[in-house]
Tab-separated table of C-alpha atoms in Angstrom:
chain	number	residue	atom	x	y	z
A	213	MET	CA	0.000	0.000	0.000
A	214	LYS	CA	1.328	3.410	-0.914
A	215	ARG	CA	2.026	5.774	1.949
A	216	SER	CA	-0.431	8.381	0.642
A	217	VAL	CA	-3.208	5.803	0.613
A	218	GLY	CA	-2.319	4.860	4.169
A	219	ILE	CA	-2.559	8.496	5.244
A	220	MET	CA	-5.940	8.850	3.534
A	221	ILE	CA	-7.293	5.776	5.287
A	222	ALA	CA	-5.927	6.908	8.651
A	223	ILE	CA	-7.457	10.380	8.305
A	224	GLY	CA	-10.769	9.068	7.031
A	225	THR	CA	-10.994	6.556	9.854
A	226	ALA	CA	-10.143	9.156	12.496
A	227	MET	CA	-12.735	11.615	11.194
A	228	GLY	CA	-15.382	9.013	10.377
A	229	ILE	CA	-15.992	10.360	6.857
A	230	GLY	CA	-15.708	9.108	3.318
A	231	SER	CA	-12.888	9.357	0.794
A	232	ALA	CA	-14.380	11.720	-1.797
A	233	VAL	CA	-12.371	14.914	-2.452
A	234	ALA	CA	-13.901	18.011	-4.059
A	235	GLN	CA	-13.705	21.808	-3.836
A	236	THR	CA	-16.017	23.590	-1.422
A	237	GLY	CA	-17.242	27.172	-1.132
A	238	ASN	CA	-15.008	28.023	1.836
A	239	GLY	CA	-11.729	27.736	-0.076
A	240	THR	CA	-10.755	24.223	0.934
A	241	LEU	CA	-11.544	20.623	-0.036
A	242	SER	CA	-14.223	18.185	1.005
A	243	GLY	CA	-13.452	14.662	2.034
A	244	PRO	CA	-11.246	13.041	4.702
A	245	HIS	CA	-9.105	15.432	6.715
A	246	TYR	CA	-7.474	15.990	10.082
A	247	ASN	CA	-8.598	19.134	11.887
A	248	LEU	CA	-6.322	21.137	14.229
A	249	ASN	CA	-7.381	24.270	16.138
A	250	ILE	CA	-4.849	26.742	17.547
A	251	ILE	CA	-6.577	28.680	20.328
A	252	GLY	CA	-5.291	31.969	21.773
A	253	HIS	CA	-5.543	32.403	25.561
A	254	THR	CA	-4.831	35.374	27.788
A	255	GLN	CA	-4.158	33.045	30.735
A	256	CYS	CA	-2.103	29.904	30.177
A	257	PRO	CA	-3.458	26.524	31.337
A	258	GLY	CA	-1.411	24.859	34.044
A	259	SER	CA	-1.119	21.422	32.425
A	260	ASP	CA	0.475	19.925	29.310
A	261	LEU	CA	-2.935	19.186	27.729
A	262	VAL	CA	-2.106	15.706	26.518
A	263	GLY	CA	-4.612	13.223	25.104
A	264	THR	CA	-4.755	10.821	22.180
A	265	ASP	CA	-7.851	12.426	20.656
A	266	ARG	CA	-6.948	16.074	21.265
A	267	HIS	CA	-7.314	18.354	18.243
A	268	THR	CA	-6.382	21.647	19.908
A	269	ILE	CA	-3.172	23.476	20.807
A	270	VAL	CA	-3.262	26.475	23.142
A	271	VAL	CA	-1.057	29.539	22.525
A	272	GLY	CA	-0.774	32.911	24.222
A	273	VAL	CA	-2.252	36.016	22.595
A	274	PHE	CA	1.080	37.836	22.940
A	275	GLY	CA	3.461	38.545	20.056
A	276	ASP	CA	6.647	36.492	19.944
A	277	GLY	CA	8.457	38.014	16.959
A	278	ASN	CA	10.493	36.456	14.185
A	279	HIS	CA	13.301	34.231	15.475
A	280	ALA	CA	15.248	33.859	12.222
A	281	GLY	CA	18.950	34.489	12.805
A	282	LYS	CA	18.797	33.882	16.566
A	283	SER	CA	20.636	31.202	18.505
A	284	PRO	CA	18.370	28.334	19.646
A	285	THR	CA	19.567	29.010	23.191
A	286	HIS	CA	18.032	32.500	23.061
A	287	ILE	CA	14.429	31.450	22.429
A	288	THR	CA	11.759	30.009	24.703
A	289	PRO	CA	9.253	27.252	23.833
A	290	GLN	CA	6.245	29.548	24.317
A	291	ASN	CA	4.064	29.950	21.203
A	292	LYS	CA	6.099	27.349	19.356
A	293	ILE	CA	4.688	24.052	18.138
A	294	TYR	CA	7.489	21.517	17.821
A	295	LEU	CA	6.933	19.052	14.993
A	296	ILE	CA	7.544	15.319	15.453
A	297	GLU	CA	7.615	12.938	12.478
A	298	GLY	CA	5.185	10.018	12.637
A	299	ASP	CA	2.736	7.989	10.571
A	300	THR	CA	-0.363	9.762	11.892
A	301	PHE	CA	-1.518	13.241	12.895
A	302	GLU	CA	-1.625	13.618	16.689
A	303	VAL	CA	-1.330	16.355	19.297
A	304	LEU	CA	1.283	15.030	21.728
A	305	ASP	CA	1.349	18.112	23.966
A	306	GLY	CA	-1.283	20.791	23.473
A	307	ASN	CA	0.137	23.640	25.585
A	308	ALA	CA	2.347	26.127	23.720
A	309	CYS	CA	1.172	28.971	25.948
A	310	ASP	CA	3.215	27.958	28.994
A	311	GLY	CA	5.591	25.317	27.713
A	312	ARG	CA	6.619	23.137	24.778
A	313	ALA	CA	3.795	21.960	22.508
A	314	GLU	CA	4.358	18.967	20.236
A	315	PHE	CA	2.415	17.935	17.139
A	316	GLN	CA	3.080	14.691	15.293
A	317	LEU	CA	2.576	14.528	11.529
A	318	PRO	CA	3.928	12.624	8.516
A	319	ALA	CA	6.633	13.950	6.215
A	320	PRO	CA	5.077	16.474	3.784
A	321	SER	CA	4.718	14.657	0.492
A	322	ASP	CA	1.193	13.274	0.584
A	323	TYR	CA	-1.033	15.990	2.046
A	324	TYR	CA	-2.134	19.602	1.721
A	325	ILE	CA	-2.372	22.072	4.608
A	326	PHE	CA	-5.146	24.682	4.639
A	327	ILE	CA	-5.637	27.400	7.255
A	328	ARG	CA	-8.111	30.153	8.122
A	329	PRO	CA	-8.421	32.700	10.970
A	330	LEU	CA	-11.574	32.568	13.092
A	331	GLY	CA	-12.904	34.117	16.290
A	332	LYS	CA	-13.560	37.762	17.128
A	333	PRO	CA	-12.611	40.148	14.277
A	334	GLY	CA	-9.532	42.286	14.754
A	335	GLY	CA	-6.806	39.823	15.762
A	336	SER	CA	-3.870	38.691	13.645
A	337	ALA	CA	-1.010	36.198	13.789
A	338	THR	CA	1.915	34.989	11.711
A	339	ILE	CA	2.771	31.281	11.607
A	340	SER	CA	6.150	30.227	10.180
A	341	LEU	CA	8.120	27.005	9.814
A	342	CYS	CA	11.452	27.283	11.635
A	343	ALA	CA	14.337	24.934	12.387
A	344	THR	CA	17.904	24.876	13.635
A	345	ASP	CA	20.776	25.097	11.145
A	346	THR	CA	23.908	23.568	12.684
A	347	MET	CA	26.051	25.205	9.975
A	348	GLY	CA	27.584	21.797	9.314
A	349	THR	CA	29.437	21.633	12.624
A	350	THR	CA	29.007	19.806	15.918
A	351	ASP	CA	29.648	23.001	17.870
A	352	PRO	CA	26.270	24.289	19.137
A	353	SER	CA	27.636	27.807	19.592
A	354	ASP	CA	27.229	28.542	15.868
A	355	ASP	CA	23.712	27.062	15.553
A	356	VAL	CA	21.173	29.487	14.132
A	357	ILE	CA	17.397	29.519	13.688
A	358	VAL	CA	16.129	29.696	10.090
A	359	CYS	CA	12.471	30.336	9.207
A	360	SER	CA	10.106	30.478	6.258
A	361	THR	CA	8.482	33.798	5.385
A	362	GLY	CA	5.365	32.409	7.018
A	363	VAL	CA	1.650	33.008	6.678
A	364	ILE	CA	-0.071	36.175	7.916
A	365	LEU	CA	-3.539	35.543	9.341
A	366	THR	CA	-5.855	38.528	9.803
A	367	ARG	CA	-9.343	38.105	11.210
A	368	ASP	CA	-11.465	40.548	9.237
A	369	LYS	CA	-15.220	40.901	9.502
A	370	GLY	CA	-17.380	38.476	7.544
A	371	GLN	CA	-16.751	34.948	6.356
A	372	SER	CA	-13.206	33.685	6.681
A	373	LYS	CA	-11.999	31.329	3.946
A	374	PHE	CA	-9.247	28.731	3.957
A	375	LYS	CA	-6.076	29.131	1.931
A	376	ASN	CA	-3.544	26.517	0.908
A	377	VAL	CA	-0.357	27.061	2.947
A	378	THR	CA	1.374	23.735	2.323
A	379	ASP	CA	4.599	25.253	0.985
A	380	GLU	CA	4.808	27.951	3.656
A	381	LEU	CA	4.404	25.477	6.533
A	382	THR	CA	6.524	22.631	5.156
A	383	THR	CA	9.446	24.385	3.445
A	384	VAL	CA	12.306	26.610	4.584
A	385	VAL	CA	14.400	28.519	2.021
A	386	LEU	CA	17.973	29.100	3.176
A	387	ALA	CA	20.013	32.222	2.422
A	388	ASP	CA	21.679	30.539	-0.570
A	389	GLY	CA	18.299	29.679	-2.088
A	390	THR	CA	18.305	26.018	-1.030
A	391	GLN	CA	14.822	24.701	-0.253
A	392	VAL	CA	14.633	22.364	2.725
A	393	SER	CA	11.478	20.357	3.396
A	394	LEU	CA	10.066	19.543	6.817
A	395	PHE	CA	12.010	16.720	8.522
A	396	ASP	CA	14.904	16.901	6.069
A	397	PRO	CA	18.011	16.005	8.158
A	398	ALA	CA	19.768	19.094	6.745
A	399	LEU	CA	18.062	20.980	9.612
A	400	GLN	CA	17.056	20.008	13.135
A	401	ASP	CA	14.292	20.673	15.673
A	402	TYR	CA	11.538	21.823	13.317
A	403	PHE	CA	8.738	23.938	14.803
A	404	TRP	CA	5.946	26.283	13.819
A	405	ASN	CA	6.515	29.699	15.344
A	406	TYR	CA	3.209	31.363	16.206
A	407	ASP	CA	3.625	35.131	16.513
A	408	ASN	CA	0.214	36.041	17.903
A	409	ASN	CA	-1.286	39.513	18.087
A	410	GLY	CA	-4.744	38.878	19.460
A	411	LEU	CA	-5.979	36.110	17.145
A	412	ARG	CA	-8.262	33.837	19.156
A	413	LEU	CA	-8.546	30.918	16.773
A	414	ALA	CA	-6.759	29.531	13.730
A	415	GLN	CA	-8.102	26.374	12.110
A	416	LEU	CA	-5.844	24.051	10.117
A	417	ARG	CA	-6.966	21.161	7.959
A	418	PHE	CA	-4.758	18.430	6.536
A	419	TYR	CA	-6.037	16.709	3.379
A	420	PRO	CA	-4.477	13.725	1.580
A	421	ILE	CA	-3.399	14.629	-1.941
A	422	PRO	CA	-5.698	12.795	-4.393
A	423	GLN	CA	-3.930	10.058	-6.332
């Protein structure tokens, strides 16, 4: 069985829906998908928020800036979602507001990622794929964070539509123009940086690419 088919079956089974894929009026696809909500909180929960069927990750509503060019030792885990490679989509630790959140997902070759901002109008956030570049050495003192340009989410009034952000959330372009995909061993410690400025809810959907 091809890996993409396995992902489709796993998603469809988890969501309890069929395998048909078609465009919808909200900018995304219909059919089997995994749903992930990123929820902004003003007060951080006091637990790690673990659970095998959890589909939410909590972040703070504060801004956290762009960490590109910084040393990994100079950043905190808050508002960062560390990405763990696995065969299925699963929230391993749902608290990025007051600690290290972890989200498991397959390598990015067989699925699309869509996102839309929701909640009270007026908030915004930027989500970027980041990782550690060891600069080809074993000396951690020259390690540096590299990030994608990211996706800007602005919650305007009216209906909010999904947009396809697969490339932005699964690819980092280095200074020399080299494109590095999520989980490529050329970089380490991949995470989504969530620079939040009042956005209460972002909804992500992961769809298997039709074969």
